[in-house]
PDB file of C-alpha atoms and ligand atoms in Angstrom:
ATOM      1  CA  UNK A  26      82.234 -23.955 -38.991  1.00 97.00           C
ATOM      2  CA  UNK A  27      80.741 -25.539 -35.893  1.00 98.00           C
ATOM      3  CA  UNK A  28      81.775 -29.154 -35.323  1.00 98.00           C
ATOM      4  CA  UNK A  29      79.275 -31.118 -33.248  1.00 98.00           C
ATOM      5  CA  UNK A  30      80.140 -34.660 -32.247  1.00 98.00           C
ATOM      6  CA  UNK A  31      77.338 -36.937 -31.094  1.00 98.00           C
ATOM      7  CA  UNK A  32      77.682 -40.435 -29.623  1.00 98.00           C
ATOM      8  CA  UNK A  33      75.850 -42.164 -32.466  1.00 98.00           C
ATOM      9  CA  UNK A  34      73.904 -41.834 -35.706  1.00 98.00           C
ATOM     10  CA  UNK A  35      70.542 -41.490 -33.981  1.00 98.00           C
ATOM     11  CA  UNK A  36      71.611 -38.680 -31.645  1.00 98.00           C
ATOM     12  CA  UNK A  37      73.258 -36.870 -34.559  1.00 98.00           C
ATOM     13  CA  UNK A  38      70.162 -37.234 -36.748  1.00 98.00           C
ATOM     14  CA  UNK A  39      67.823 -35.946 -34.043  1.00 98.00           C
ATOM     15  CA  UNK A  40      69.993 -32.905 -33.360  1.00 98.00           C
ATOM     16  CA  UNK A  41      70.193 -32.077 -37.072  1.00 98.00           C
ATOM     17  CA  UNK A  42      66.429 -32.524 -37.532  1.00 98.00           C
ATOM     18  CA  UNK A  43      65.869 -30.071 -34.689  1.00 98.00           C
ATOM     19  CA  UNK A  44      67.908 -27.442 -36.537  1.00 98.00           C
ATOM     20  CA  UNK A  45      65.621 -27.835 -39.570  1.00 98.00           C
ATOM     21  CA  UNK A  46      62.492 -27.797 -37.371  1.00 98.00           C
ATOM     22  CA  UNK A  47      63.613 -24.583 -35.653  1.00 98.00           C
ATOM     23  CA  UNK A  48      64.114 -22.901 -39.023  1.00 98.00           C
ATOM     24  CA  UNK A  49      60.613 -24.019 -40.080  1.00 98.00           C
ATOM     25  CA  UNK A  50      59.139 -22.674 -36.862  1.00 97.00           C
ATOM     26  CA  UNK A  51      60.534 -19.201 -37.525  1.00 97.00           C
ATOM     27  CA  UNK A  52      60.112 -19.364 -41.313  1.00 98.00           C
ATOM     28  CA  UNK A  53      57.268 -21.716 -42.328  1.00 98.00           C
ATOM     29  CA  UNK A  54      57.913 -21.074 -46.038  1.00 98.00           C
ATOM     30  CA  UNK A  55      61.605 -21.954 -45.817  1.00 98.00           C
ATOM     31  CA  UNK A  56      63.468 -23.401 -48.790  1.00 99.00           C
ATOM     32  CA  UNK A  57      65.113 -26.695 -47.840  1.00 99.00           C
ATOM     33  CA  UNK A  58      68.028 -28.290 -49.674  1.00 98.00           C
ATOM     34  CA  UNK A  59      67.744 -32.074 -49.564  1.00 98.00           C
ATOM     35  CA  UNK A  60      70.328 -34.857 -49.778  1.00 98.00           C
ATOM     36  CA  UNK A  61      69.982 -38.593 -50.394  1.00 98.00           C
ATOM     37  CA  UNK A  62      72.046 -41.625 -49.337  1.00 96.00           C
ATOM     38  CA  UNK A  63      72.402 -43.182 -45.896  1.00 97.00           C
ATOM     39  CA  UNK A  64      73.491 -40.054 -44.024  1.00 98.00           C
ATOM     40  CA  UNK A  65      70.236 -38.022 -43.991  1.00 98.00           C
ATOM     41  CA  UNK A  66      67.843 -40.976 -43.502  1.00 98.00           C
ATOM     42  CA  UNK A  67      67.706 -40.479 -39.728  1.00 98.00           C
ATOM     43  CA  UNK A  68      66.969 -36.771 -40.182  1.00 98.00           C
ATOM     44  CA  UNK A  69      64.047 -37.569 -42.491  1.00 98.00           C
ATOM     45  CA  UNK A  70      62.750 -40.149 -40.007  1.00 98.00           C
ATOM     46  CA  UNK A  71      62.846 -37.602 -37.189  1.00 98.00           C
ATOM     47  CA  UNK A  72      61.249 -34.855 -39.306  1.00 98.00           C
ATOM     48  CA  UNK A  73      58.431 -37.266 -40.211  1.00 98.00           C
ATOM     49  CA  UNK A  74      57.992 -38.054 -36.494  1.00 98.00           C
ATOM     50  CA  UNK A  75      57.861 -34.324 -35.669  1.00 98.00           C
ATOM     51  CA  UNK A  76      55.271 -33.888 -38.433  1.00 98.00           C
ATOM     52  CA  UNK A  77      53.096 -36.764 -37.156  1.00 98.00           C
ATOM     53  CA  UNK A  78      53.472 -36.273 -33.403  1.00 98.00           C
ATOM     54  CA  UNK A  79      54.081 -32.565 -32.998  1.00 97.00           C
ATOM     55  CA  UNK A  80      52.391 -31.058 -36.027  1.00 97.00           C
ATOM     56  CA  UNK A  81      55.539 -29.779 -37.763  1.00 98.00           C
ATOM     57  CA  UNK A  82      54.054 -28.208 -40.873  1.00 98.00           C
ATOM     58  CA  UNK A  83      55.611 -28.415 -44.333  1.00 98.00           C
ATOM     59  CA  UNK A  84      52.671 -26.955 -46.271  1.00 98.00           C
ATOM     60  CA  UNK A  85      54.572 -23.809 -47.302  1.00 98.00           C
ATOM     61  CA  UNK A  86      57.964 -25.428 -47.764  1.00 98.00           C
ATOM     62  CA  UNK A  87      59.884 -25.615 -51.046  1.00 98.00           C
ATOM     63  CA  UNK A  88      62.657 -28.184 -51.557  1.00 99.00           C
ATOM     64  CA  UNK A  89      65.590 -28.555 -53.919  1.00 99.00           C
ATOM     65  CA  UNK A  90      67.537 -31.812 -54.077  1.00 98.00           C
ATOM     66  CA  UNK A  91      71.276 -31.833 -54.581  1.00 98.00           C
ATOM     67  CA  UNK A  92      71.580 -34.405 -57.323  1.00 98.00           C
ATOM     68  CA  UNK A  93      70.186 -37.232 -59.446  1.00 98.00           C
ATOM     69  CA  UNK A  94      71.677 -40.085 -61.451  1.00 98.00           C
ATOM     70  CA  UNK A  95      71.636 -39.638 -65.203  1.00 98.00           C
ATOM     71  CA  UNK A  96      69.655 -42.274 -67.079  1.00 97.00           C
ATOM     72  CA  UNK A  97      67.423 -43.564 -64.275  1.00 96.00           C
ATOM     73  CA  UNK A  98      63.720 -42.927 -64.670  1.00 95.00           C
ATOM     74  CA  UNK A  99      62.011 -41.281 -61.721  1.00 96.00           C
ATOM     75  CA  UNK A 100      60.326 -44.631 -60.986  1.00 95.00           C
ATOM     76  CA  UNK A 101      63.618 -46.592 -60.820  1.00 96.00           C
ATOM     77  CA  UNK A 102      64.070 -47.983 -57.304  1.00 95.00           C
ATOM     78  CA  UNK A 103      67.512 -46.321 -57.014  1.00 96.00           C
ATOM     79  CA  UNK A 104      66.646 -42.959 -58.515  1.00 97.00           C
ATOM     80  CA  UNK A 105      66.855 -40.098 -56.059  1.00 98.00           C
ATOM     81  CA  UNK A 106      63.293 -39.147 -57.050  1.00 98.00           C
ATOM     82  CA  UNK A 107      62.170 -42.525 -55.748  1.00 98.00           C
ATOM     83  CA  UNK A 108      64.388 -42.285 -52.652  1.00 98.00           C
ATOM     84  CA  UNK A 109      62.963 -38.908 -51.667  1.00 98.00           C
ATOM     85  CA  UNK A 110      59.373 -39.959 -52.255  1.00 98.00           C
ATOM     86  CA  UNK A 111      59.746 -43.161 -50.228  1.00 98.00           C
ATOM     87  CA  UNK A 112      61.800 -41.772 -47.367  1.00 98.00           C
ATOM     88  CA  UNK A 113      60.351 -38.316 -46.946  1.00 98.00           C
ATOM     89  CA  UNK A 114      57.930 -36.658 -49.335  1.00 98.00           C
ATOM     90  CA  UNK A 115      55.134 -39.215 -49.097  1.00 98.00           C
ATOM     91  CA  UNK A 116      55.140 -38.874 -45.292  1.00 98.00           C
ATOM     92  CA  UNK A 117      54.860 -35.073 -45.018  1.00 98.00           C
ATOM     93  CA  UNK A 118      52.673 -32.321 -46.494  1.00 98.00           C
ATOM     94  CA  UNK A 119      54.951 -30.519 -48.969  1.00 98.00           C
ATOM     95  CA  UNK A 120      52.884 -29.480 -52.032  1.00 98.00           C
ATOM     96  CA  UNK A 121      54.183 -31.533 -54.957  1.00 98.00           C
ATOM     97  CA  UNK A 122      54.622 -28.399 -57.095  1.00 98.00           C
ATOM     98  CA  UNK A 123      57.141 -27.120 -54.512  1.00 98.00           C
ATOM     99  CA  UNK A 124      59.438 -30.143 -54.899  1.00 98.00           C
ATOM    100  CA  UNK A 125      62.434 -29.791 -57.213  1.00 98.00           C
ATOM    101  CA  UNK A 126      64.824 -32.657 -57.993  1.00 98.00           C
ATOM    102  CA  UNK A 127      67.344 -32.533 -60.850  1.00 98.00           C
ATOM    103  CA  UNK A 128      66.188 -34.459 -63.900  1.00 97.00           C
ATOM    104  CA  UNK A 129      68.234 -37.491 -64.863  1.00 96.00           C
ATOM    105  CA  UNK A 130      66.350 -37.932 -68.112  1.00 97.00           C
ATOM    106  CA  UNK A 131      66.167 -34.473 -69.709  1.00 96.00           C
ATOM    107  CA  UNK A 132      67.101 -34.075 -73.364  1.00 95.00           C
ATOM    108  CA  UNK A 133      69.069 -30.902 -72.714  1.00 97.00           C
ATOM    109  CA  UNK A 134      71.186 -31.048 -69.573  1.00 96.00           C
ATOM    110  CA  UNK A 135      72.739 -27.625 -70.000  1.00 96.00           C
ATOM    111  CA  UNK A 136      69.368 -25.910 -70.316  1.00 98.00           C
ATOM    112  CA  UNK A 137      67.977 -27.917 -67.422  1.00 98.00           C
ATOM    113  CA  UNK A 138      70.904 -27.011 -65.150  1.00 98.00           C
ATOM    114  CA  UNK A 139      70.509 -23.321 -65.949  1.00 98.00           C
ATOM    115  CA  UNK A 140      66.795 -23.524 -65.241  1.00 98.00           C
ATOM    116  CA  UNK A 141      67.448 -25.324 -61.927  1.00 98.00           C
ATOM    117  CA  UNK A 142      69.848 -22.590 -60.782  1.00 98.00           C
ATOM    118  CA  UNK A 143      67.288 -19.955 -61.779  1.00 98.00           C
ATOM    119  CA  UNK A 144      64.489 -21.679 -59.868  1.00 98.00           C
ATOM    120  CA  UNK A 145      66.621 -21.725 -56.691  1.00 98.00           C
ATOM    121  CA  UNK A 146      67.227 -18.005 -57.086  1.00 98.00           C
ATOM    122  CA  UNK A 147      63.570 -17.207 -57.896  1.00 98.00           C
ATOM    123  CA  UNK A 148      62.489 -19.097 -54.773  1.00 98.00           C
ATOM    124  CA  UNK A 149      64.737 -16.847 -52.668  1.00 98.00           C
ATOM    125  CA  UNK A 150      67.737 -19.159 -52.261  1.00 98.00           C
ATOM    126  CA  UNK A 151      68.185 -22.150 -49.975  1.00 98.00           C
ATOM    127  CA  UNK A 152      67.664 -21.496 -46.255  1.00 98.00           C
ATOM    128  CA  UNK A 153      69.169 -24.735 -45.026  1.00 98.00           C
ATOM    129  CA  UNK A 154      71.014 -27.342 -47.076  1.00 99.00           C
ATOM    130  CA  UNK A 155      71.442 -30.904 -45.798  1.00 99.00           C
ATOM    131  CA  UNK A 156      74.630 -32.653 -46.910  1.00 98.00           C
ATOM    132  CA  UNK A 157      76.354 -35.993 -46.568  1.00 98.00           C
ATOM    133  CA  UNK A 158      80.009 -36.519 -47.417  1.00 98.00           C
ATOM    134  CA  UNK A 159      81.414 -39.149 -49.781  1.00 97.00           C
ATOM    135  CA  UNK A 160      84.370 -41.316 -48.799  1.00 95.00           C
ATOM    136  CA  UNK A 161      86.331 -39.323 -51.419  1.00 96.00           C
ATOM    137  CA  UNK A 162      85.352 -36.069 -49.686  1.00 98.00           C
ATOM    138  CA  UNK A 163      82.650 -35.045 -52.165  1.00 98.00           C
ATOM    139  CA  UNK A 164      79.607 -32.960 -51.320  1.00 98.00           C
ATOM    140  CA  UNK A 165      76.648 -33.615 -53.618  1.00 98.00           C
ATOM    141  CA  UNK A 166      78.426 -35.261 -56.580  1.00 98.00           C
ATOM    142  CA  UNK A 167      81.247 -32.729 -56.693  1.00 98.00           C
ATOM    143  CA  UNK A 168      83.995 -35.247 -57.124  1.00 98.00           C
ATOM    144  CA  UNK A 169      87.691 -34.511 -56.447  1.00 98.00           C
ATOM    145  CA  UNK A 170      89.021 -31.661 -58.649  1.00 98.00           C
ATOM    146  CA  UNK A 171      85.550 -30.126 -59.120  1.00 98.00           C
ATOM    147  CA  UNK A 172      85.766 -26.362 -59.267  1.00 98.00           C
ATOM    148  CA  UNK A 173      85.015 -24.814 -55.904  1.00 98.00           C
ATOM    149  CA  UNK A 174      82.879 -22.230 -57.708  1.00 98.00           C
ATOM    150  CA  UNK A 175      81.002 -24.786 -59.834  1.00 98.00           C
ATOM    151  CA  UNK A 176      77.266 -24.547 -60.502  1.00 98.00           C
ATOM    152  CA  UNK A 177      74.639 -27.195 -61.268  1.00 98.00           C
ATOM    153  CA  UNK A 178      75.959 -29.385 -64.082  1.00 98.00           C
ATOM    154  CA  UNK A 179      76.565 -32.880 -65.391  1.00 97.00           C
ATOM    155  CA  UNK A 180      79.414 -34.766 -63.701  1.00 98.00           C
ATOM    156  CA  UNK A 181      81.159 -38.069 -64.299  1.00 98.00           C
ATOM    157  CA  UNK A 182      81.126 -40.063 -61.063  1.00 98.00           C
ATOM    158  CA  UNK A 183      84.469 -41.128 -59.612  1.00 96.00           C
ATOM    159  CA  UNK A 184      85.163 -44.869 -59.493  1.00 97.00           C
ATOM    160  CA  UNK A 185      85.277 -44.601 -55.701  1.00 95.00           C
ATOM    161  CA  UNK A 186      81.709 -43.249 -55.654  1.00 96.00           C
ATOM    162  CA  UNK A 187      80.521 -45.968 -58.032  1.00 97.00           C
ATOM    163  CA  UNK A 188      82.104 -48.575 -55.709  1.00 96.00           C
ATOM    164  CA  UNK A 189      80.521 -46.973 -52.624  1.00 94.00           C
ATOM    165  CA  UNK A 190      77.060 -46.765 -54.176  1.00 95.00           C
ATOM    166  CA  UNK A 191      77.153 -50.263 -55.707  1.00 96.00           C
ATOM    167  CA  UNK A 192      75.657 -51.479 -52.390  1.00 93.00           C
ATOM    168  CA  UNK A 193      72.302 -50.042 -53.463  1.00 93.00           C
ATOM    169  CA  UNK A 194      72.260 -51.773 -56.869  1.00 95.00           C
ATOM    170  CA  UNK A 195      72.084 -55.446 -57.878  1.00 94.00           C
ATOM    171  CA  UNK A 196      75.367 -55.227 -59.787  1.00 96.00           C
ATOM    172  CA  UNK A 197      78.218 -52.691 -59.859  1.00 96.00           C
ATOM    173  CA  UNK A 198      77.655 -52.278 -63.622  1.00 96.00           C
ATOM    174  CA  UNK A 199      74.171 -50.988 -62.877  1.00 95.00           C
ATOM    175  CA  UNK A 200      75.463 -47.882 -61.063  1.00 96.00           C
ATOM    176  CA  UNK A 201      75.112 -44.924 -63.441  1.00 98.00           C
ATOM    177  CA  UNK A 202      78.341 -43.295 -64.642  1.00 98.00           C
ATOM    178  CA  UNK A 203      76.981 -39.745 -64.754  1.00 98.00           C
ATOM    179  CA  UNK A 204      74.974 -37.532 -62.454  1.00 98.00           C
ATOM    180  CA  UNK A 205      73.526 -34.074 -62.470  1.00 98.00           C
ATOM    181  CA  UNK A 206      74.591 -32.175 -59.363  1.00 98.00           C
ATOM    182  CA  UNK A 207      74.442 -28.788 -57.734  1.00 98.00           C
ATOM    183  CA  UNK A 208      77.892 -27.215 -57.787  1.00 98.00           C
ATOM    184  CA  UNK A 209      80.082 -26.337 -54.829  1.00 98.00           C
ATOM    185  CA  UNK A 210      79.366 -22.668 -55.592  1.00 98.00           C
ATOM    186  CA  UNK A 211      75.615 -23.365 -55.570  1.00 98.00           C
ATOM    187  CA  UNK A 212      75.871 -25.123 -52.197  1.00 99.00           C
ATOM    188  CA  UNK A 213      78.021 -22.369 -50.657  1.00 98.00           C
ATOM    189  CA  UNK A 214      75.212 -19.853 -51.348  1.00 98.00           C
ATOM    190  CA  UNK A 215      72.850 -21.671 -48.949  1.00 98.00           C
ATOM    191  CA  UNK A 216      72.235 -19.564 -45.854  1.00 98.00           C
ATOM    192  CA  UNK A 217      72.865 -22.491 -43.526  1.00 98.00           C
ATOM    193  CA  UNK A 218      74.455 -25.879 -44.128  1.00 99.00           C
ATOM    194  CA  UNK A 219      73.970 -29.000 -42.011  1.00 99.00           C
ATOM    195  CA  UNK A 220      76.384 -31.798 -42.880  1.00 99.00           C
ATOM    196  CA  UNK A 221      76.086 -35.308 -41.440  1.00 98.00           C
ATOM    197  CA  UNK A 222      78.937 -37.785 -41.340  1.00 98.00           C
ATOM    198  CA  UNK A 223      78.797 -41.213 -39.791  1.00 98.00           C
ATOM    199  CA  UNK A 224      80.995 -44.295 -39.669  1.00 98.00           C
ATOM    200  CA  UNK A 225      84.691 -45.041 -39.641  1.00 98.00           C
ATOM    201  CA  UNK A 226      85.061 -44.957 -43.440  1.00 97.00           C
ATOM    202  CA  UNK A 227      84.350 -41.215 -43.297  1.00 98.00           C
ATOM    203  CA  UNK A 228      86.875 -40.433 -40.504  1.00 98.00           C
ATOM    204  CA  UNK A 229      89.746 -39.491 -42.802  1.00 98.00           C
ATOM    205  CA  UNK A 230      87.785 -37.153 -45.081  1.00 98.00           C
ATOM    206  CA  UNK A 231      85.966 -35.607 -42.120  1.00 98.00           C
ATOM    207  CA  UNK A 232      89.325 -34.653 -40.575  1.00 98.00           C
ATOM    208  CA  UNK A 233      90.655 -33.472 -43.942  1.00 98.00           C
ATOM    209  CA  UNK A 234      87.620 -31.322 -44.705  1.00 98.00           C
ATOM    210  CA  UNK A 235      87.499 -29.657 -41.288  1.00 98.00           C
ATOM    211  CA  UNK A 236      91.184 -29.390 -40.407  1.00 98.00           C
ATOM    212  CA  UNK A 237      93.009 -29.739 -43.718  1.00 98.00           C
ATOM    213  CA  UNK A 238      93.654 -27.168 -46.418  1.00 98.00           C
ATOM    214  CA  UNK A 239      90.830 -25.982 -48.682  1.00 98.00           C
ATOM    215  CA  UNK A 240      91.271 -28.047 -51.789  1.00 98.00           C
ATOM    216  CA  UNK A 241      89.250 -29.226 -54.761  1.00 98.00           C
ATOM    217  CA  UNK A 242      90.656 -32.702 -53.989  1.00 98.00           C
ATOM    218  CA  UNK A 243      88.208 -32.774 -51.029  1.00 98.00           C
ATOM    219  CA  UNK A 244      85.292 -30.611 -52.070  1.00 98.00           C
ATOM    220  CA  UNK A 245      83.792 -30.673 -48.550  1.00 98.00           C
ATOM    221  CA  UNK A 246      86.812 -28.601 -47.448  1.00 98.00           C
ATOM    222  CA  UNK A 247      85.208 -25.641 -49.286  1.00 98.00           C
ATOM    223  CA  UNK A 248      82.726 -25.502 -46.400  1.00 98.00           C
ATOM    224  CA  UNK A 249      85.506 -23.806 -44.416  1.00 98.00           C
ATOM    225  CA  UNK A 250      84.600 -20.731 -46.486  1.00 98.00           C
ATOM    226  CA  UNK A 251      80.918 -20.898 -45.538  1.00 98.00           C
ATOM    227  CA  UNK A 252      79.769 -18.587 -42.709  1.00 98.00           C
ATOM    228  CA  UNK A 253      77.199 -20.894 -41.137  1.00 98.00           C
ATOM    229  CA  UNK A 254      77.944 -24.609 -41.385  1.00 98.00           C
ATOM    230  CA  UNK A 255      77.047 -27.151 -38.710  1.00 98.00           C
ATOM    231  CA  UNK A 256      79.231 -30.217 -39.221  1.00 98.00           C
ATOM    232  CA  UNK A 257      77.721 -33.186 -37.366  1.00 98.00           C
ATOM    233  CA  UNK A 258      79.747 -36.350 -36.876  1.00 98.00           C
ATOM    234  CA  UNK A 259      79.237 -39.503 -34.841  1.00 98.00           C
ATOM    235  CA  UNK A 260      82.092 -40.919 -32.723  1.00 98.00           C
ATOM    236  CA  UNK A 261      83.507 -43.076 -35.523  1.00 98.00           C
ATOM    237  CA  UNK A 262      83.436 -40.336 -38.134  1.00 98.00           C
ATOM    238  CA  UNK A 263      85.046 -37.931 -35.639  1.00 98.00           C
ATOM    239  CA  UNK A 264      87.792 -40.355 -34.622  1.00 98.00           C
ATOM    240  CA  UNK A 265      90.584 -38.706 -36.657  1.00 98.00           C
ATOM    241  CA  UNK A 266      89.946 -35.083 -35.679  1.00 98.00           C
ATOM    242  CA  UNK A 267      92.990 -33.470 -34.074  1.00 98.00           C
ATOM    243  CA  UNK A 268      91.062 -30.649 -32.385  1.00 98.00           C
ATOM    244  CA  UNK A 269      88.387 -32.948 -30.917  1.00 97.00           C
ATOM    245  CA  UNK A 270      88.835 -31.652 -27.370  1.00 98.00           C
ATOM    246  CA  UNK A 271      88.313 -28.068 -28.509  1.00 98.00           C
ATOM    247  CA  UNK A 272      85.064 -28.902 -30.362  1.00 98.00           C
ATOM    248  CA  UNK A 273      83.667 -30.586 -27.246  1.00 97.00           C
ATOM    249  CA  UNK A 274      84.822 -27.651 -25.087  1.00 98.00           C
ATOM    250  CA  UNK A 275      82.979 -25.197 -27.354  1.00 97.00           C
ATOM    251  CA  UNK A 276      79.743 -27.194 -27.032  1.00 96.00           C
ATOM    252  CA  UNK A 277      80.208 -27.435 -23.229  1.00 97.00           C
ATOM    253  CA  UNK A 278      80.735 -23.672 -22.910  1.00 96.00           C
ATOM    254  CA  UNK A 279      77.959 -22.705 -25.322  1.00 94.00           C
ATOM    255  CA  UNK A 280      75.184 -22.197 -22.749  1.00 94.00           C
ATOM    256  CA  UNK A 281      77.319 -19.626 -20.871  1.00 95.00           C
ATOM    257  CA  UNK A 282      78.412 -17.652 -23.943  1.00 93.00           C
ATOM    258  CA  UNK A 283      77.209 -14.045 -24.142  1.00 93.00           C
ATOM    259  CA  UNK A 284      74.331 -13.580 -26.599  1.00 87.00           C
ATOM    260  CA  UNK A 285      75.372 -12.493 -30.096  1.00 77.00           C
TER     261      UNK A 285
HETATM  262  C1  F6R B 330      73.542 -37.590 -52.044  1.00 92.28           C
HETATM  263  C2  F6R B 330      74.816 -36.905 -52.171  1.00 92.28           C
HETATM  264  C3  F6R B 330      76.107 -37.554 -51.811  1.00 92.28           C
HETATM  265  C4  F6R B 330      76.050 -38.337 -50.509  1.00 92.28           C
HETATM  266  C5  F6R B 330      77.407 -38.965 -50.202  1.00 92.28           C
HETATM  267  C6  F6R B 330      77.373 -39.796 -48.942  1.00 92.28           C
HETATM  268  O1  F6R B 330      72.468 -36.751 -52.442  1.00 92.28           O
HETATM  269  O2  F6R B 330      74.803 -35.803 -52.605  1.00 92.28           O
HETATM  270  O3  F6R B 330      77.096 -36.559 -51.708  1.00 92.28           O
HETATM  271  O4  F6R B 330      75.683 -37.479 -49.467  1.00 92.28           O
HETATM  272  O5  F6R B 330      77.801 -39.753 -51.273  1.00 92.28           O
HETATM  273  O6  F6R B 330      76.536 -40.883 -49.123  1.00 92.28           O
HETATM  274  P1  F6R B 330      76.090 -41.777 -47.894  1.00 92.28           P
HETATM  275  O7  F6R B 330      75.301 -40.894 -46.993  1.00 92.28           O
HETATM  276  O8  F6R B 330      75.225 -42.854 -48.487  1.00 92.28           O
HETATM  277  O9  F6R B 330      77.326 -42.271 -47.245  1.00 92.28           O
END
């Protein structure tokens, strides 16, 4: 895992967007794994800017989103379908048939989840997966005690997550109780992972996931098993890391490292 600490949200978002852009430059038909919430918004903004100003092309790209709330129609203002359309898809040139987001309204969740896993595989697997981290340490909606080899499935949201996400809804009671989410095992199969963490309320789980034991109590800690994860944090989110000096030292010495 490479831990990269940036002074603020904007610097972190731009650096992460550049990683995605570089992958697209070498592989124009890359498969991108998308996340929602506050964390990736800056990345989407920068990717849209690169598309508009520098011609970054998404015409051959395929995308798979991590998760969706159960029970919200795709038109609901807080559905992840709506979020992705508003914040990213409507601004770039990804063919609509190449966009996959879990269904929150299917009649058969088990069959849908199996199909979703199959589609990821048939499309060649995810080249780069964007992730945020919940204040309970979740990645996607893999709440504490989720199996670290879990696949796409229906999950009951933790009360902590419902509290955190209530800020997007009129009332706390409006936050859905269930979600459909890629599993930790699904996420770990992505060839590259780019996680973004910002703000002081993430500091504890950031430190636990990077420097603590691998545990299903903090599903982000499973990323320690992944061979190519870039863990971006801003100053506040990085404030509880014990090995901070070492992470900065690695970044400082990177230009002089022998080529691998
Ligand atoms: C969203 C997702 C979640 C969020 C996490 C952090 O698709 O999978 O794991 O990344 O809850 O949310 P924010 O970024 O809003 O703090």
